[in-house]
Amino acid sequence: MKKVSALISGLIIIVIGSILALVMQTAARKLPVRQYFPASKTVAIWDWHSPVNRSDEDLNQLGQFFYLHQINTVYVDIGSYADFNKNNDTNKKIELENSLIRYIKESSKHGVKVYAAAGNTDWSKPELRSMPLSIQDFVINFNKNHPTTRLSGLEFDIEAYNQKGFPDSSMTEKTIVLSELLDTVKLLAVNQEKDKSIDLGFAIPYWFDNENGNIPSITWDNKTGPTLYHLVDTINKLDKSNIVVMAYRNAANGNDGTIFHSRTEVEYASTKAPNVKVLIGQEVNDVQPSKITYYSKPISELSSEVTIINEVFKNSSSYGGIAINDLNGLQQMDKTDPNAVF
């Protein structure tokens, strides 16, 4: 009898041990194996794929990727809505709306906030301003109709300075283009009053502070100064707003590093615009010149440089974190990094 009892006890111990080992192994696969980015700040990433094209399995894998890399905010592209709205395609609108619900539900499982994102170089032109305004209204109405699956914000990438001929145009012509951009930002800021809970943001180049001398100070809304100041002052009137400074460099320090190119933006918002958070952009795609991107570098190097940026700006009230362009590029980096999660 004692032998049988001992045998049963032994089997129970083996079974329990096997279960514990399995649980621990499963947990190890799900837990981040390293801290890539600052947990206390926003770690945003652009997903320039339409959510309509994401399957349930895609979304599940994305959620795991976000979790393992401490990504807590995603800017998902809904720019196609402008065309749906223009063509009055009700079915496409519904499809986009349903895909966003799925995207938000899956992302929320991992504590990830979802922002709508959209961009176009020409949307600042007076005849095309209805496009971003229609997208903004879509987001506002989406949140109103889906209170349990809300979008946390709206991030615009309206690169008026990339309009044809801008780099070689006169300072007068540049002033006109930049003023049109600011007029568009102002209209969007006013329209955002419909839902003050939404964080409204804009991606801007680091040289909007006139650092390069390639654009003029402009007189707008009865004030004269750099485009940066006008834009930040305008969105500071909202309860929640942000700018993503595209200070794209693959080194944090130095007189041509990310910190140098984003310091004015952080300091100006800290002293003049308390409602504006400053996120610092990081590029990871195959673009030129090579100094502006972490492409072909290990993700651990990006992580190290971001740690330096976070340390320098950690005491600035306006510093919000980083924003990575983009998801596809970071996933490719992850695949080629021997020290990465996957």
Coordinates of C-alpha atoms in Angstrom, one line a residue:
M1 CA 0.0 0.0 0.0
K2 CA 2.8 2.3 0.9
K3 CA 4.5 1.6 -2.5
V4 CA 1.3 2.4 -4.4
S5 CA 0.8 5.6 -2.4
A6 CA 4.4 6.6 -3.1
L7 CA 4.0 5.8 -6.8
I8 CA 0.8 7.9 -7.0
S9 CA 2.5 10.8 -5.1
G10 CA 5.5 10.6 -7.5
L11 CA 3.2 10.7 -10.5
I12 CA 1.3 13.7 -9.1
I13 CA 4.6 15.5 -8.6
I14 CA 5.7 14.8 -12.1
V15 CA 2.4 16.0 -13.6
I16 CA 2.4 19.2 -11.5
G17 CA 6.0 19.8 -12.5
S18 CA 5.2 19.3 -16.1
I19 CA 2.3 21.7 -15.9
L20 CA 4.4 24.3 -14.2
A21 CA 7.1 24.0 -16.7
L22 CA 4.6 24.4 -19.6
V23 CA 3.1 27.5 -17.9
M24 CA 6.5 29.0 -17.4
Q25 CA 7.6 28.3 -20.9
T26 CA 4.4 29.9 -22.3
A27 CA 4.8 32.9 -20.1
A28 CA 8.4 33.3 -21.2
R29 CA 7.3 33.4 -24.8
K30 CA 4.8 36.1 -24.1
L31 CA 6.9 38.4 -21.9
P32 CA 9.2 40.9 -23.4
V33 CA 12.8 39.6 -23.3
R34 CA 14.1 43.1 -23.2
Q35 CA 13.1 46.7 -22.7
Y36 CA 13.3 48.4 -26.1
F37 CA 11.7 51.7 -25.4
P38 CA 10.8 53.9 -22.4
A39 CA 7.7 52.5 -20.7
S40 CA 6.7 55.8 -19.1
K41 CA 6.4 57.7 -22.5
T42 CA 4.4 57.4 -25.7
V43 CA 6.0 54.9 -28.1
A44 CA 4.0 55.4 -31.3
I45 CA 4.3 53.8 -34.7
W46 CA 2.7 54.6 -38.0
D47 CA 0.8 51.7 -39.7
W48 CA 0.4 52.9 -43.3
H49 CA -1.7 49.8 -44.2
S50 CA -5.4 50.3 -44.4
P51 CA -7.1 48.5 -41.5
V52 CA -9.6 47.1 -44.1
N53 CA -6.8 44.9 -45.4
R54 CA -6.0 43.4 -42.0
S55 CA -7.2 39.9 -41.2
D56 CA -8.0 38.8 -37.6
E57 CA -4.7 36.8 -37.6
D58 CA -2.8 39.9 -38.8
L59 CA -4.3 41.9 -35.9
N60 CA -3.5 39.2 -33.4
Q61 CA 0.2 39.1 -34.6
L62 CA 0.3 42.9 -34.5
G63 CA -0.9 43.0 -31.0
Q64 CA 1.8 40.6 -29.9
F65 CA 4.4 42.7 -31.8
F66 CA 3.2 45.9 -30.1
Y67 CA 3.3 44.2 -26.7
L68 CA 6.8 42.7 -27.1
H69 CA 8.3 46.1 -28.2
Q70 CA 6.5 48.4 -25.7
I71 CA 4.6 50.1 -28.4
N72 CA 1.6 51.7 -26.8
T73 CA 0.2 53.9 -29.6
V74 CA -0.4 53.2 -33.3
Y75 CA -1.4 55.7 -36.0
V76 CA -3.4 53.6 -38.5
D77 CA -4.0 55.0 -42.0
I78 CA -7.6 55.9 -42.8
G79 CA -6.7 58.4 -45.6
S80 CA -8.8 56.3 -48.1
Y81 CA -11.9 57.8 -46.4
A82 CA -11.3 61.0 -48.3
D83 CA -12.0 59.2 -51.6
F84 CA -14.9 57.2 -50.2
N85 CA -16.5 60.4 -49.0
K86 CA -15.8 62.2 -52.3
N87 CA -17.5 59.4 -54.2
N88 CA -20.2 58.9 -51.6
D89 CA -19.4 55.2 -51.3
T90 CA -21.4 54.2 -48.3
N91 CA -20.3 50.5 -48.4
K92 CA -16.7 51.4 -48.3
K93 CA -17.3 53.8 -45.4
I94 CA -19.0 51.0 -43.4
E95 CA -16.2 48.5 -44.3
L96 CA -13.6 51.0 -43.0
E97 CA -15.6 51.6 -39.8
N98 CA -16.0 47.9 -39.1
S99 CA -12.3 47.3 -39.7
L100 CA -11.4 50.1 -37.2
I101 CA -13.6 48.5 -34.6
R102 CA -11.7 45.2 -35.0
Y103 CA -8.4 47.0 -34.9
I104 CA -9.2 48.9 -31.8
K105 CA -10.6 45.8 -30.0
E106 CA -7.5 43.7 -30.7
S107 CA -5.0 46.5 -29.9
S108 CA -6.8 47.4 -26.6
K109 CA -6.0 43.8 -25.3
H110 CA -2.4 45.0 -25.1
G111 CA -3.1 48.5 -23.8
V112 CA -2.4 50.1 -27.2
K113 CA -4.1 53.3 -28.1
V114 CA -5.3 53.7 -31.7
Y115 CA -5.1 57.0 -33.6
A116 CA -6.5 57.6 -37.0
A117 CA -3.8 58.8 -39.4
A118 CA -3.9 60.5 -42.8
G119 CA -1.7 62.6 -45.0
N120 CA -1.3 64.3 -48.3
T121 CA 1.0 67.0 -49.6
D122 CA -1.9 69.0 -51.1
W123 CA -4.5 69.0 -48.4
S124 CA -3.4 72.4 -47.2
K125 CA -4.5 74.0 -50.5
P126 CA -7.8 75.9 -50.1
E127 CA -9.6 73.8 -52.7
L128 CA -8.7 70.5 -51.0
R129 CA -9.1 71.4 -47.3
S130 CA -12.4 69.6 -47.3
M131 CA -10.5 66.3 -47.4
P132 CA -8.8 66.4 -44.0
L133 CA -11.9 68.1 -42.5
S134 CA -14.1 65.2 -43.7
I135 CA -11.7 62.7 -42.2
Q136 CA -11.8 64.6 -38.9
D137 CA -15.6 64.5 -38.9
F138 CA -15.5 60.8 -39.6
V139 CA -13.3 60.3 -36.5
I140 CA -15.6 62.5 -34.4
N141 CA -18.7 60.6 -35.5
F142 CA -17.0 57.3 -35.2
N143 CA -16.3 57.9 -31.5
K144 CA -19.8 59.2 -31.0
N145 CA -21.3 56.1 -32.5
H146 CA -18.9 53.6 -30.8
P147 CA -18.3 54.8 -27.3
T148 CA -16.6 51.5 -26.2
T149 CA -14.2 51.3 -29.2
R150 CA -13.1 54.9 -29.5
L151 CA -10.1 56.3 -31.4
S152 CA -7.8 58.1 -29.1
G153 CA -6.6 60.7 -31.5
L154 CA -6.1 61.9 -35.1
E155 CA -2.6 62.4 -36.5
F156 CA -2.2 64.4 -39.7
D157 CA 0.8 64.3 -42.0
I158 CA 0.1 67.2 -44.4
E159 CA 3.5 67.9 -46.0
A160 CA 2.8 71.1 -47.8
Y161 CA 6.6 71.7 -48.1
N162 CA 6.8 68.7 -50.4
Q163 CA 4.5 70.3 -53.0
K164 CA 6.0 70.4 -56.4
G165 CA 8.6 73.3 -56.7
F166 CA 8.5 74.3 -53.1
P167 CA 12.3 73.8 -52.4
D168 CA 13.3 76.1 -55.3
S169 CA 10.5 78.7 -54.9
S170 CA 11.0 82.2 -53.6
M171 CA 10.6 83.1 -49.9
T172 CA 7.3 84.9 -50.9
E173 CA 6.0 81.7 -52.5
K174 CA 7.0 79.6 -49.5
T175 CA 5.2 82.1 -47.3
I176 CA 2.0 81.5 -49.2
V177 CA 2.3 77.7 -49.0
L178 CA 3.1 77.8 -45.3
S179 CA 0.3 80.2 -44.5
E180 CA -2.1 77.9 -46.3
L181 CA -0.9 75.1 -44.1
L182 CA -1.4 77.1 -41.0
D183 CA -4.9 78.1 -42.2
T184 CA -5.7 74.4 -42.6
V185 CA -4.3 73.6 -39.1
K186 CA -6.5 76.4 -37.6
L187 CA -9.6 75.1 -39.3
L188 CA -8.9 71.6 -38.0
A189 CA -8.2 72.9 -34.5
V190 CA -11.5 74.8 -34.5
N191 CA -13.4 71.8 -35.9
Q192 CA -11.9 69.6 -33.1
E193 CA -13.9 71.6 -30.6
K194 CA -16.7 69.2 -31.5
D195 CA -14.9 66.5 -29.4
K196 CA -12.3 67.8 -27.0
S197 CA -11.4 64.3 -25.8
I198 CA -9.5 63.5 -29.1
D199 CA -5.8 64.2 -29.3
L200 CA -5.1 66.2 -32.5
G201 CA -1.6 66.0 -33.9
F202 CA 0.6 67.0 -36.8
A203 CA 3.8 65.7 -38.1
I204 CA 6.3 68.5 -38.9
P205 CA 9.9 68.8 -40.1
Y206 CA 12.4 69.8 -37.6
W207 CA 13.3 72.9 -39.6
F208 CA 9.9 74.6 -39.1
D209 CA 11.7 76.5 -36.4
N210 CA 13.8 78.2 -39.2
E211 CA 16.9 76.3 -38.1
N212 CA 18.0 75.7 -41.7
G213 CA 17.2 79.2 -43.0
N214 CA 15.4 77.5 -45.9
I215 CA 12.0 79.0 -45.0
P216 CA 11.1 82.5 -43.9
S217 CA 9.5 83.7 -40.7
I218 CA 6.0 84.5 -41.7
T219 CA 3.4 87.0 -40.6
W220 CA 0.2 85.1 -39.8
D221 CA -2.8 85.7 -37.5
N222 CA -1.3 89.1 -36.6
K223 CA 2.0 87.6 -35.4
T224 CA 5.4 87.2 -37.0
G225 CA 7.6 84.2 -36.3
P226 CA 8.7 80.7 -37.4
T227 CA 6.0 78.3 -38.7
L228 CA 6.6 76.1 -35.7
Y229 CA 5.6 78.8 -33.3
H230 CA 2.4 79.6 -35.2
L231 CA 1.4 76.0 -35.5
V232 CA 2.1 75.1 -31.8
D233 CA 0.3 78.2 -30.6
T234 CA -2.7 77.3 -32.6
I235 CA -3.1 73.7 -31.4
N236 CA -2.3 74.7 -27.8
K237 CA -5.8 76.1 -27.6
L238 CA -7.1 72.5 -27.6
D239 CA -7.2 70.4 -24.5
K240 CA -5.1 67.7 -26.1
S241 CA -2.7 68.1 -29.0
N242 CA 0.7 67.0 -30.2
I243 CA 3.4 67.5 -32.8
V244 CA 5.7 64.8 -34.1
V245 CA 9.0 66.4 -35.0
M246 CA 10.6 64.6 -37.9
A247 CA 14.1 65.0 -36.5
Y248 CA 15.2 62.0 -38.5
R249 CA 18.7 61.1 -37.6
N250 CA 20.3 57.7 -36.7
A251 CA 22.3 59.3 -33.8
A252 CA 20.9 61.0 -30.8
N253 CA 23.9 63.2 -30.0
G254 CA 26.1 65.6 -32.0
N255 CA 25.5 68.9 -33.8
D256 CA 23.5 67.0 -36.5
G257 CA 21.8 64.6 -34.1
T258 CA 18.2 64.1 -33.2
I259 CA 18.4 65.9 -29.9
F260 CA 20.0 69.0 -31.5
H261 CA 17.2 69.1 -34.2
S262 CA 14.3 68.8 -31.7
R263 CA 15.5 70.8 -28.7
T264 CA 13.8 74.1 -29.8
E265 CA 10.5 72.3 -30.3
V266 CA 10.6 70.7 -26.9
E267 CA 11.7 73.9 -25.1
Y268 CA 9.1 76.1 -26.9
A269 CA 6.2 73.8 -26.0
S270 CA 7.4 73.6 -22.4
T271 CA 7.5 77.3 -21.9
K272 CA 4.7 78.6 -24.3
A273 CA 2.3 75.7 -25.1
P274 CA 1.6 73.4 -22.1
N275 CA -1.2 71.6 -23.9
V276 CA 1.1 70.4 -26.7
K277 CA 3.1 67.2 -26.3
V278 CA 6.2 66.9 -28.5
L279 CA 7.0 63.4 -29.9
I280 CA 10.3 62.9 -31.6
G281 CA 10.2 61.0 -34.9
Q282 CA 12.5 58.1 -35.8
E283 CA 12.9 56.8 -39.3
V284 CA 13.5 53.1 -40.0
N285 CA 12.8 52.7 -43.7
D286 CA 15.1 52.5 -46.7
V287 CA 15.4 56.2 -47.5
Q288 CA 18.2 58.6 -48.3
P289 CA 20.4 60.1 -47.1
S290 CA 21.4 57.1 -44.9
K291 CA 22.1 59.4 -41.8
I292 CA 18.3 59.9 -41.4
T293 CA 17.3 56.3 -41.0
Y294 CA 18.1 53.2 -38.9
Y295 CA 17.5 51.0 -41.9
S296 CA 19.9 48.1 -42.0
K297 CA 20.9 48.7 -38.4
P298 CA 19.8 46.4 -35.5
I299 CA 16.7 47.4 -33.6
S300 CA 18.9 47.4 -30.4
E301 CA 20.8 50.4 -31.8
L302 CA 17.6 52.3 -32.3
S303 CA 16.7 51.3 -28.7
S304 CA 20.0 52.6 -27.4
E305 CA 19.7 56.0 -29.1
V306 CA 16.1 56.4 -28.0
T307 CA 17.3 55.8 -24.4
I308 CA 19.6 58.7 -24.8
I309 CA 16.9 61.0 -26.1
N310 CA 14.6 60.0 -23.3
E311 CA 17.2 60.7 -20.7
V312 CA 18.0 64.2 -22.1
F313 CA 14.3 65.3 -22.3
K314 CA 12.8 63.3 -19.4
N315 CA 12.3 66.4 -17.2
S316 CA 10.7 68.5 -19.9
S317 CA 7.0 68.8 -19.3
S318 CA 6.3 68.9 -23.1
Y319 CA 8.3 65.8 -24.0
G320 CA 5.9 63.0 -24.8
G321 CA 8.1 60.2 -26.3
I322 CA 8.8 58.9 -29.8
A323 CA 7.0 58.1 -33.0
I324 CA 8.5 55.5 -35.4
N325 CA 8.0 55.6 -39.2
D326 CA 6.9 52.9 -39.8
L327 CA 5.5 49.5 -38.7
N328 CA 6.7 47.7 -41.8
G329 CA 10.2 49.1 -41.4
L330 CA 10.5 48.1 -37.7
Q331 CA 9.2 44.6 -38.4
Q332 CA 12.0 44.2 -41.0
M333 CA 14.6 45.4 -38.5
D334 CA 13.3 43.0 -36.0
K335 CA 13.7 40.0 -38.4
T336 CA 17.4 40.8 -39.1
D337 CA 18.4 41.6 -35.5
P338 CA 20.0 38.6 -33.8
N339 CA 19.1 40.1 -30.4
A340 CA 15.5 40.8 -31.2
V341 CA 12.4 39.2 -29.7
F342 CA 11.5 37.0 -32.6

